[in-house]
mmCIF file of C-alpha atoms in Angstrom:
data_model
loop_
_atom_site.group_PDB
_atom_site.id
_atom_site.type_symbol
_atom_site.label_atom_id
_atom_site.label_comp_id
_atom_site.label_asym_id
_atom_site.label_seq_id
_atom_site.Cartn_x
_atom_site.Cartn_y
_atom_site.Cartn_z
ATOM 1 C CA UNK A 232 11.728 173.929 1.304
ATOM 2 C CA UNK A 233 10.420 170.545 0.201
ATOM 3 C CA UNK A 234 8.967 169.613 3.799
ATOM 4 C CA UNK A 235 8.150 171.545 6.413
ATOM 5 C CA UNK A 236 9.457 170.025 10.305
ATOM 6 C CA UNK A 237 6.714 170.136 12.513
ATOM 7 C CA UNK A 238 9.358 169.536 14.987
ATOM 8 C CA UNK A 239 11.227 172.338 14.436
ATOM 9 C CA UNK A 240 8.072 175.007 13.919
ATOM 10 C CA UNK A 241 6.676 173.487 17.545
ATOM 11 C CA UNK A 242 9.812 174.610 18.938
ATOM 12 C CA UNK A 243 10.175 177.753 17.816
ATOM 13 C CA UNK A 244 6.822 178.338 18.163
ATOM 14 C CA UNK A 245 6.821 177.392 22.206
ATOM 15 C CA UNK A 246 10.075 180.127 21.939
ATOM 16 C CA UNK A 247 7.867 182.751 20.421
ATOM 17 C CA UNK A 248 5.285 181.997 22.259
ATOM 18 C CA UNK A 249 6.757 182.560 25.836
ATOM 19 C CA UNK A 250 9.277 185.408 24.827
ATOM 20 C CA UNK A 251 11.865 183.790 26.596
ATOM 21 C CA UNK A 252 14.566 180.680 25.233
ATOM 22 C CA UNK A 253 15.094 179.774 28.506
ATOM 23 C CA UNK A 254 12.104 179.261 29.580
ATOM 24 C CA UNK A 255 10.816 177.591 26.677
ATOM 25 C CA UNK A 256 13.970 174.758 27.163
ATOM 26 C CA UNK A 257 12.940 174.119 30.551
ATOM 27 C CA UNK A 258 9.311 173.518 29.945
ATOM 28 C CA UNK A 259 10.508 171.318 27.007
ATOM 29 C CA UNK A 260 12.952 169.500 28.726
ATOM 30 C CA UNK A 261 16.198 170.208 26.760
ATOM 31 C CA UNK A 262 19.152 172.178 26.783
ATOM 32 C CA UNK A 263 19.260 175.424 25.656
ATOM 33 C CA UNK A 264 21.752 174.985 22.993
ATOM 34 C CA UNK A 265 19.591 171.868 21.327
ATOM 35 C CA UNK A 266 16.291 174.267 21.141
ATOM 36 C CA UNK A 267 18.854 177.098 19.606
ATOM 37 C CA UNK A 268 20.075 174.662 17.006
ATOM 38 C CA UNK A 269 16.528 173.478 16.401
ATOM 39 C CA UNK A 270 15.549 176.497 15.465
ATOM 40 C CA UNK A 271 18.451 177.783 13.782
ATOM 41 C CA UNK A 272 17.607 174.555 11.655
ATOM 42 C CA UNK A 273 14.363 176.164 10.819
ATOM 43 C CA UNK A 274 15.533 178.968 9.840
ATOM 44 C CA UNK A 275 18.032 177.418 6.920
ATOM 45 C CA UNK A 276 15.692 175.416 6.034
ATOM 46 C CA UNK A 277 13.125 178.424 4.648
ATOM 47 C CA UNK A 278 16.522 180.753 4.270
ATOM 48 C CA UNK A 279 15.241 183.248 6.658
ATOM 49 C CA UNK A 280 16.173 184.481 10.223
ATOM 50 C CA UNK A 281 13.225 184.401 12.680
ATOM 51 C CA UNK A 282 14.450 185.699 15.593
ATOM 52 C CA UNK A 283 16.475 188.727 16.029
ATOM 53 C CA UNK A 284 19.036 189.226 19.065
ATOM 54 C CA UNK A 285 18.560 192.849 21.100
ATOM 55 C CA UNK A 286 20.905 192.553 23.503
ATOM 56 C CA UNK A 287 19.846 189.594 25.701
ATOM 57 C CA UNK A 288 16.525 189.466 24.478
ATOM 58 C CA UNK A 289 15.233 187.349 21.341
ATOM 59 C CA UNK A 290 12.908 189.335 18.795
ATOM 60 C CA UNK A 291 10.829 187.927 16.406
ATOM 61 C CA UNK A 292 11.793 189.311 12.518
ATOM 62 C CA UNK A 293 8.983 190.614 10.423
ATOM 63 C CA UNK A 294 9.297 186.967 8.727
ATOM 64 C CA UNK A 295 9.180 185.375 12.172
ATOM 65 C CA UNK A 296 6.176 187.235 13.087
ATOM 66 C CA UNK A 297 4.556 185.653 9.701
ATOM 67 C CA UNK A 298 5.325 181.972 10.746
ATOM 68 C CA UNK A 299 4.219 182.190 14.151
ATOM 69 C CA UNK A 300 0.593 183.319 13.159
ATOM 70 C CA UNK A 301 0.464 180.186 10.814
ATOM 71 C CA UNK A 302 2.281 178.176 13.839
ATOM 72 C CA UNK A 303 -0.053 179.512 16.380
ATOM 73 C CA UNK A 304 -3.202 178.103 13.805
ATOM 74 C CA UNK A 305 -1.707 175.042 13.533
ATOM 75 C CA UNK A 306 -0.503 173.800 17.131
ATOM 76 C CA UNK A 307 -3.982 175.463 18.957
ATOM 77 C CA UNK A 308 -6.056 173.480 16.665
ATOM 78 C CA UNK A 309 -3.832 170.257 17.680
ATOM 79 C CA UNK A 310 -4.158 171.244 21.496
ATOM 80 C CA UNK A 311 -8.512 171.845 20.934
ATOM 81 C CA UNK A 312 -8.374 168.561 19.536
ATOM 82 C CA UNK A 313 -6.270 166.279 21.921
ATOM 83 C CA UNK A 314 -7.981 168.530 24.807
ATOM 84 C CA UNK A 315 -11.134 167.540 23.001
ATOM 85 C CA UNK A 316 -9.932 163.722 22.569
ATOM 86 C CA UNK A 317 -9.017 163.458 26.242
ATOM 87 C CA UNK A 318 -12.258 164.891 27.514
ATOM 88 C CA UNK A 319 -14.361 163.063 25.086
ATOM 89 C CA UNK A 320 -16.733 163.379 21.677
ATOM 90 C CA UNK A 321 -19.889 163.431 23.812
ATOM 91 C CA UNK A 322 -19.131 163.151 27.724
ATOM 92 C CA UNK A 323 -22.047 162.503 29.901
ATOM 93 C CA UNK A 324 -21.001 165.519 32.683
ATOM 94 C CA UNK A 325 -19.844 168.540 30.310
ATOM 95 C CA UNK A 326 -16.562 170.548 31.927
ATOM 96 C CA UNK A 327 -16.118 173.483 32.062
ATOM 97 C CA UNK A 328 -12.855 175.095 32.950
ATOM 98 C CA UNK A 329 -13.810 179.032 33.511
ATOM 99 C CA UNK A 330 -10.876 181.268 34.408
ATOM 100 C CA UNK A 331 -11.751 184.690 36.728
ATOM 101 C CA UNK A 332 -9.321 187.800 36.457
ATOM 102 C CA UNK A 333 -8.162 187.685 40.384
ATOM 103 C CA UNK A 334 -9.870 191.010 41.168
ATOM 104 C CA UNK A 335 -12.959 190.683 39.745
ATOM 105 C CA UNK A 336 -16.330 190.958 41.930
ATOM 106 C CA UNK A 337 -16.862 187.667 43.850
ATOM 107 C CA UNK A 338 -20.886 188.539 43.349
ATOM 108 C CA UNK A 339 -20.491 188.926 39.580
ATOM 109 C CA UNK A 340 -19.060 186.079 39.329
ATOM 110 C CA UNK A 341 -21.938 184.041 41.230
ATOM 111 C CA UNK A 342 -24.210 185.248 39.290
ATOM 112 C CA UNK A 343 -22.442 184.322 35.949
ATOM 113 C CA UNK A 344 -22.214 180.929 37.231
ATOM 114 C CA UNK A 345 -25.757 180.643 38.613
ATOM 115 C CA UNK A 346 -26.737 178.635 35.532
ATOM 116 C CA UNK A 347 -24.296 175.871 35.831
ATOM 117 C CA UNK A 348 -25.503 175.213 39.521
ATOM 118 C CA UNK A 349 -28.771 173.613 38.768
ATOM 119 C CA UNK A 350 -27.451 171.314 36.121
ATOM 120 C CA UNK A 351 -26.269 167.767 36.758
ATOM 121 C CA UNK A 352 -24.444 167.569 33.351
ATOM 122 C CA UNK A 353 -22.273 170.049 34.377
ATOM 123 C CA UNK A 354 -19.205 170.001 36.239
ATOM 124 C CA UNK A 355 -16.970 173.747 36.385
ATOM 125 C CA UNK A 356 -14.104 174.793 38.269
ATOM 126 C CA UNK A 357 -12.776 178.526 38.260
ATOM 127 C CA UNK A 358 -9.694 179.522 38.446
ATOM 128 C CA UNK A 359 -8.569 182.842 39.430
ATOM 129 C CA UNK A 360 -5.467 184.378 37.762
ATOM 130 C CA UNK A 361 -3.880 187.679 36.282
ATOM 131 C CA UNK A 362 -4.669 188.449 32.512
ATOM 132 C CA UNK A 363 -1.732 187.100 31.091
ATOM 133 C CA UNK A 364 -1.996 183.740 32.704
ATOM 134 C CA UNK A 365 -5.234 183.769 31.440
ATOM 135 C CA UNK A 366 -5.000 184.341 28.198
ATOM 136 C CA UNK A 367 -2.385 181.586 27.772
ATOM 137 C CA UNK A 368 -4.601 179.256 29.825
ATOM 138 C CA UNK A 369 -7.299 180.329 26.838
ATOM 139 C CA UNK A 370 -4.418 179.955 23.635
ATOM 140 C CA UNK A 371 -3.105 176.452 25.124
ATOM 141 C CA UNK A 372 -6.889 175.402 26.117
ATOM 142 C CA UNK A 373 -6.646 175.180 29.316
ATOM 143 C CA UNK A 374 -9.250 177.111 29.946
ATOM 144 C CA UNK A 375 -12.783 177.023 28.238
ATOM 145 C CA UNK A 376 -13.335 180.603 29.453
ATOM 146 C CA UNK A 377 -12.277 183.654 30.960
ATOM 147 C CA UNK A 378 -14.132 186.354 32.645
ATOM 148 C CA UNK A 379 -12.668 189.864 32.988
ATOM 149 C CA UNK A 380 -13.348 193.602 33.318
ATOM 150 C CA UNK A 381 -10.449 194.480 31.165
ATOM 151 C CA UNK A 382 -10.834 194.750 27.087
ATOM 152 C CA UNK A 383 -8.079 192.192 25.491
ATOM 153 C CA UNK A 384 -8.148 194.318 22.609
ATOM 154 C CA UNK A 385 -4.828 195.728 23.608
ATOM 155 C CA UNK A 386 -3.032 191.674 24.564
ATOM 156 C CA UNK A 387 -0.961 190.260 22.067
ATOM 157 C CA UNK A 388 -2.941 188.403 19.425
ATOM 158 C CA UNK A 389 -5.444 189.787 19.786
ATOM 159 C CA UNK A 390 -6.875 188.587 16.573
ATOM 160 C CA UNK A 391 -7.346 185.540 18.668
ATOM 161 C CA UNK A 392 -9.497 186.072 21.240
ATOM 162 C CA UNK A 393 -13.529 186.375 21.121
ATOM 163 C CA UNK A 394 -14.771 189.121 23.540
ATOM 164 C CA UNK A 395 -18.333 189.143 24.525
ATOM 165 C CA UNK A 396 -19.496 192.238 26.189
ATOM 166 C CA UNK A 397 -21.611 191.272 29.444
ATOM 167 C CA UNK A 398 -22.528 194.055 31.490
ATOM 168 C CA UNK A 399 -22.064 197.690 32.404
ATOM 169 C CA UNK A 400 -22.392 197.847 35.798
ATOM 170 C CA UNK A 401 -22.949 201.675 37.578
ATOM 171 C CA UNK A 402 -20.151 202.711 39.499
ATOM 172 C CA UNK A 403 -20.899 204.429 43.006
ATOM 173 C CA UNK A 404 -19.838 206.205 46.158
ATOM 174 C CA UNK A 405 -20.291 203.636 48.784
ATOM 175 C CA UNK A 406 -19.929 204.297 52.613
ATOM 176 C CA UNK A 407 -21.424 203.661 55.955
ATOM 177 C CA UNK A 408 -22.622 206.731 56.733
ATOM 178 C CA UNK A 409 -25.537 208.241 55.646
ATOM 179 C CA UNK A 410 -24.899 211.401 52.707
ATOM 180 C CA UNK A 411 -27.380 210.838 50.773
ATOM 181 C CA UNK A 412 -28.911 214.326 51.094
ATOM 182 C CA UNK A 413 -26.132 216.117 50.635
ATOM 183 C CA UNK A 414 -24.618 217.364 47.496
ATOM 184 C CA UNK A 415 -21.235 216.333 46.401
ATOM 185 C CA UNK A 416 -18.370 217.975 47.449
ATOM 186 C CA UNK A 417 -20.986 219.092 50.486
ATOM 187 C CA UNK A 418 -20.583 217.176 53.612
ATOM 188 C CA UNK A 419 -17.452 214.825 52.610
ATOM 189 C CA UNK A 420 -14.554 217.490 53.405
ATOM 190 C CA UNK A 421 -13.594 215.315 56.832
ATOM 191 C CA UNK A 422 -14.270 212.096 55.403
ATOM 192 C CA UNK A 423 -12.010 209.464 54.138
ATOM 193 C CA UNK A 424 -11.499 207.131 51.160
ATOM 194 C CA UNK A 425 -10.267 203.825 50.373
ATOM 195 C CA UNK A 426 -9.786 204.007 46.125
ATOM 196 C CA UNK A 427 -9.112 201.780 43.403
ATOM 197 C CA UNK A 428 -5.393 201.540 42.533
ATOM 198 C CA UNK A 429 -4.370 204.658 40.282
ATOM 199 C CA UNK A 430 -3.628 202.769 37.209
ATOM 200 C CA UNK A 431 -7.460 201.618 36.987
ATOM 201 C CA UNK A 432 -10.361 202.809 34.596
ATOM 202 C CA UNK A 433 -11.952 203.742 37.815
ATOM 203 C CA UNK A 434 -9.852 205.468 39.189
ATOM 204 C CA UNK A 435 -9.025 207.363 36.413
ATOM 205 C CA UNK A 436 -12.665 208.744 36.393
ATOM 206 C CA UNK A 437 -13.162 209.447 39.841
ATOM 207 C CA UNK A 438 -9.927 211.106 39.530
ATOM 208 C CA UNK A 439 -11.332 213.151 37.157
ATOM 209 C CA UNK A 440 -15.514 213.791 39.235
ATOM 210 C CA UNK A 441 -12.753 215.396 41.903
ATOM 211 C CA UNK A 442 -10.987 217.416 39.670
ATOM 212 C CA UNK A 443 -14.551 219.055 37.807
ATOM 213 C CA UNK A 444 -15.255 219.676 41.567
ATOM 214 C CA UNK A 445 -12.364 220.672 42.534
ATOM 215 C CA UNK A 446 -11.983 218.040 45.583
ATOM 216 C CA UNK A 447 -8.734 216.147 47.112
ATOM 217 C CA UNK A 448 -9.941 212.836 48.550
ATOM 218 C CA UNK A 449 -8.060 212.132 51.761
ATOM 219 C CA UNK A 450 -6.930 208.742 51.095
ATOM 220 C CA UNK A 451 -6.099 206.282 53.900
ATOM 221 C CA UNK A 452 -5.526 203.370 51.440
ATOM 222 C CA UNK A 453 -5.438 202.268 47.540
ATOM 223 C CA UNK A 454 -6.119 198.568 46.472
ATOM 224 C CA UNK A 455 -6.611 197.017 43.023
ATOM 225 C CA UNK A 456 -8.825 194.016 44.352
ATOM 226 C CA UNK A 457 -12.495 194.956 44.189
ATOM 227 C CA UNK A 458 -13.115 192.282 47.225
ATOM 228 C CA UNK A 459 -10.700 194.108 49.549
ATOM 229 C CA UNK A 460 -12.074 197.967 48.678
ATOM 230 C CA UNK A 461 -15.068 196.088 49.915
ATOM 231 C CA UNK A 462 -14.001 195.119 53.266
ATOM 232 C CA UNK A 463 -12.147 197.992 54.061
ATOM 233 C CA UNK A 464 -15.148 200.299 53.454
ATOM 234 C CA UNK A 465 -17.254 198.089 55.451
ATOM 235 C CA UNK A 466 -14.187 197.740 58.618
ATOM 236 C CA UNK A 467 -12.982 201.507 58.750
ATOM 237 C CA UNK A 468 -15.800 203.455 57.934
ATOM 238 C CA UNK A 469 -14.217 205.322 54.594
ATOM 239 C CA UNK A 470 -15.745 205.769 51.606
ATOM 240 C CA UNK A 471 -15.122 203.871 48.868
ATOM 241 C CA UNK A 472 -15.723 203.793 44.652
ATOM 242 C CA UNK A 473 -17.231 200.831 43.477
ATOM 243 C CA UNK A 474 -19.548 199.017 41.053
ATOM 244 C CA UNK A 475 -22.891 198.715 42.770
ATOM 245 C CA UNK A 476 -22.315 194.736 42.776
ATOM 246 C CA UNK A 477 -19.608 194.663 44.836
ATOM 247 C CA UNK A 478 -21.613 195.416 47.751
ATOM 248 C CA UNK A 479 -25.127 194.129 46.609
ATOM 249 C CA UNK A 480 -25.148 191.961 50.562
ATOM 250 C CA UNK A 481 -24.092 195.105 52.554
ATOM 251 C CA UNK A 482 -26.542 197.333 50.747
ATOM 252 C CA UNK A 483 -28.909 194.710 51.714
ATOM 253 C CA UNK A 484 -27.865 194.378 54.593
ATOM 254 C CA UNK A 485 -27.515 197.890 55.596
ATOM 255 C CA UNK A 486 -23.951 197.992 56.339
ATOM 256 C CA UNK A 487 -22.868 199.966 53.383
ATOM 257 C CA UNK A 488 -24.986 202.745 51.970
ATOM 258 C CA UNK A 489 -25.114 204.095 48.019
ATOM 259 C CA UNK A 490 -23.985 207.553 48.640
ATOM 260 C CA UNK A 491 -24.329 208.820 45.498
ATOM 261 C CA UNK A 492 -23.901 206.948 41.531
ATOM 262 C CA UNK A 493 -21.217 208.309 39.356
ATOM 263 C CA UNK A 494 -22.330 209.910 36.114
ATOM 264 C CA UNK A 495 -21.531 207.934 33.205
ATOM 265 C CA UNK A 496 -19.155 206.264 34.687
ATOM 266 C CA UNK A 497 -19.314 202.306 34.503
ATOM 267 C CA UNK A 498 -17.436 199.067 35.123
ATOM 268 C CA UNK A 499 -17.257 196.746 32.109
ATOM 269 C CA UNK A 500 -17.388 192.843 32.203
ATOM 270 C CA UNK A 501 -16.826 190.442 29.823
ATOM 271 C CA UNK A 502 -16.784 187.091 28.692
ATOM 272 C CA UNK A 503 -13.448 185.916 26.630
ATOM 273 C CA UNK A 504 -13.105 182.988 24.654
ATOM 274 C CA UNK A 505 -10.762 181.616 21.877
ATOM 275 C CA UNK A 506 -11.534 181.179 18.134
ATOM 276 C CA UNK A 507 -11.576 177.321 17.902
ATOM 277 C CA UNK A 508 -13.539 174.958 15.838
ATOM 278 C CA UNK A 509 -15.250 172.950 18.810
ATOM 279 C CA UNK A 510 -17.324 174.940 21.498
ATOM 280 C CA UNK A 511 -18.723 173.117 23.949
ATOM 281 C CA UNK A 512 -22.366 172.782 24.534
ATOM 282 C CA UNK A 513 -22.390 173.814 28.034
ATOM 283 C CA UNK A 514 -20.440 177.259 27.257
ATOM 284 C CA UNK A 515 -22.781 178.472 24.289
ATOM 285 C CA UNK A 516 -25.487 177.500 26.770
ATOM 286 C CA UNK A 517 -23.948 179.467 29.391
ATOM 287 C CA UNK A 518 -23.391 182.519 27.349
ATOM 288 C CA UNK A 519 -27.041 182.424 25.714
ATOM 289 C CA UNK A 520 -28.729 181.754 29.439
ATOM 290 C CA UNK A 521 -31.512 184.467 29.807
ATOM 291 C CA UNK A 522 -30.676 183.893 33.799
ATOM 292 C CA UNK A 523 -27.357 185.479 32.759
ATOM 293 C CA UNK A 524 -28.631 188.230 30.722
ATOM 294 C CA UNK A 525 -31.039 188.831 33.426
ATOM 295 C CA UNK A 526 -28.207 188.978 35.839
ATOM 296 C CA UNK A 527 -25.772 191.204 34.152
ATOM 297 C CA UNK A 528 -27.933 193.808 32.970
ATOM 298 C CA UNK A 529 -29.639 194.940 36.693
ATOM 299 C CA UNK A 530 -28.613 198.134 38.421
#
């Protein structure tokens, strides 16, 4: 191979990319059989398949899953520099683009941002999503930022992404009525729960507090959104599991009581960013703000 296409590799790098030829033809505005012979140019050009067929599904070969690492280097760092082009060398108001995993505690997230309020360099939008539209908002640079309580160690490139642990908030029974004074399982046989969604670290644990006492919840409803386990413990009276920050205005307010805190049990947050060769001011700020580090470590 004398010279390597650019073309080409962007092509079947978008394919690899997205997981899905289709897909990856619409968003590049051609026909599905022109991206196919793209790539298929590619591949005789370094006299190796990249793609494998199973079925109706494309798979990248062992070879394939070589080029796209060096393909995934090469178009990120020309997307951080024409996003960095666009938005300018040395703007006078910094952006900052900060992405929010959908379910993640509204009051967590207010605190994060309580730096950025103050400043009049700063302009930020957020932008709440599910992980994997985050993490391609992050790999296309979209996004400056995401914020999550769910480890990317286990996404796909994972080599990628830079994970900053933020906080380890305590988990709790929260309710509105007073139980403070009696021992768990004593005194909640007739109540009722509103729980995380059963596929959640949370769950999982409180799953397991029940089991070492030997205590079935009665369960009126599940949710996976931290914001609505919040209202429906404060609008039906149930008992709920959540991380103390979720309810830090009802607790203040009286509303919702800390029934008891979960032992060793905690929910995780953190800050997610991708490797790149320009970081912007106002996120190494952000990350580095003692306000923040204040914030994320109180109980």
């Amino acid at each position: 191979m004398s010279r390597l296409n650019y073309h080409h590799l962007y092509y079947f790098w978008r394919v690899a990319t997205l997981g899905n030829l289709t897909e990856a033809a619409r968003q590049l505005h051609v026909s599905q059989s022109a991206l196919s012979a793209q790539i298929r140019t590619l591949e005789e050009s370094m006299n190796t398949p990249l793609f494998a067929r199973q079925g109706r599904r494309l798979v990248l070969t062992d070879a394939g899953q070589r080029v796209l690492t060096y393909a995934g280097d090469i178009f990120s760092r020309g997307e951080e520099l024409e996003a960095l082009i666009k938005r300018g060398i040395t703007p006078e108001v910094q952006q900052l683009r900060i992405g929010v995993l959908s379910t993640m505690s509204r009051n967590f997230i207010e605190g994060f941002i309580t730096p950025l309020i103050e400043r009049r360099d700063v302009r930020f939008s957020l932008h709440a999503q599910g992980m994997a539209n985050l993490l391609n908002g992050l790999r296309n640079h979209q996004l400056d930022l995401i914020l999550t309580n769910a480890n990317v160690v286990n996404e796909g490139q994972s080599d990628l992404w830079q994970s900053q642990l933020l906080a380890q908030q305590p988990v709790a029974i929260v309710g509105p009525d007073d139980l403070q004074n009696k021992k768990f399982p004593d005194g909640y046989s007739n109540m009722r729960w509103v729980l995380p969604a059963p596929n959640t670290e949370m769950r999982a644990a409180f799953d397991g507090f029940c089991s070492r006492w030997q205590y079935e919840p009665a369960i009126l409803a599940e949710a996976d959104d931290m914001a609505m386990l919040r209202l429906l413990a404060r609008d039906t009276g149930a008992l709920t599991v959540l991380p103390t920050v979720v309810v830090k205005d009802e607790i203040e307010q009286g509303t919702l009581r800390i029934q008891m805190t979960l032992p060793n049990v905690f929910e995780t947050f953190y800050a997610v960013t991708v490797k790149r060769q320009f970081i912007p001011p106002v996120l190494t700020d952000l990350l580095e703000s003692q306000e923040v580090n204040k914030f994320v470590t109180k109980e």
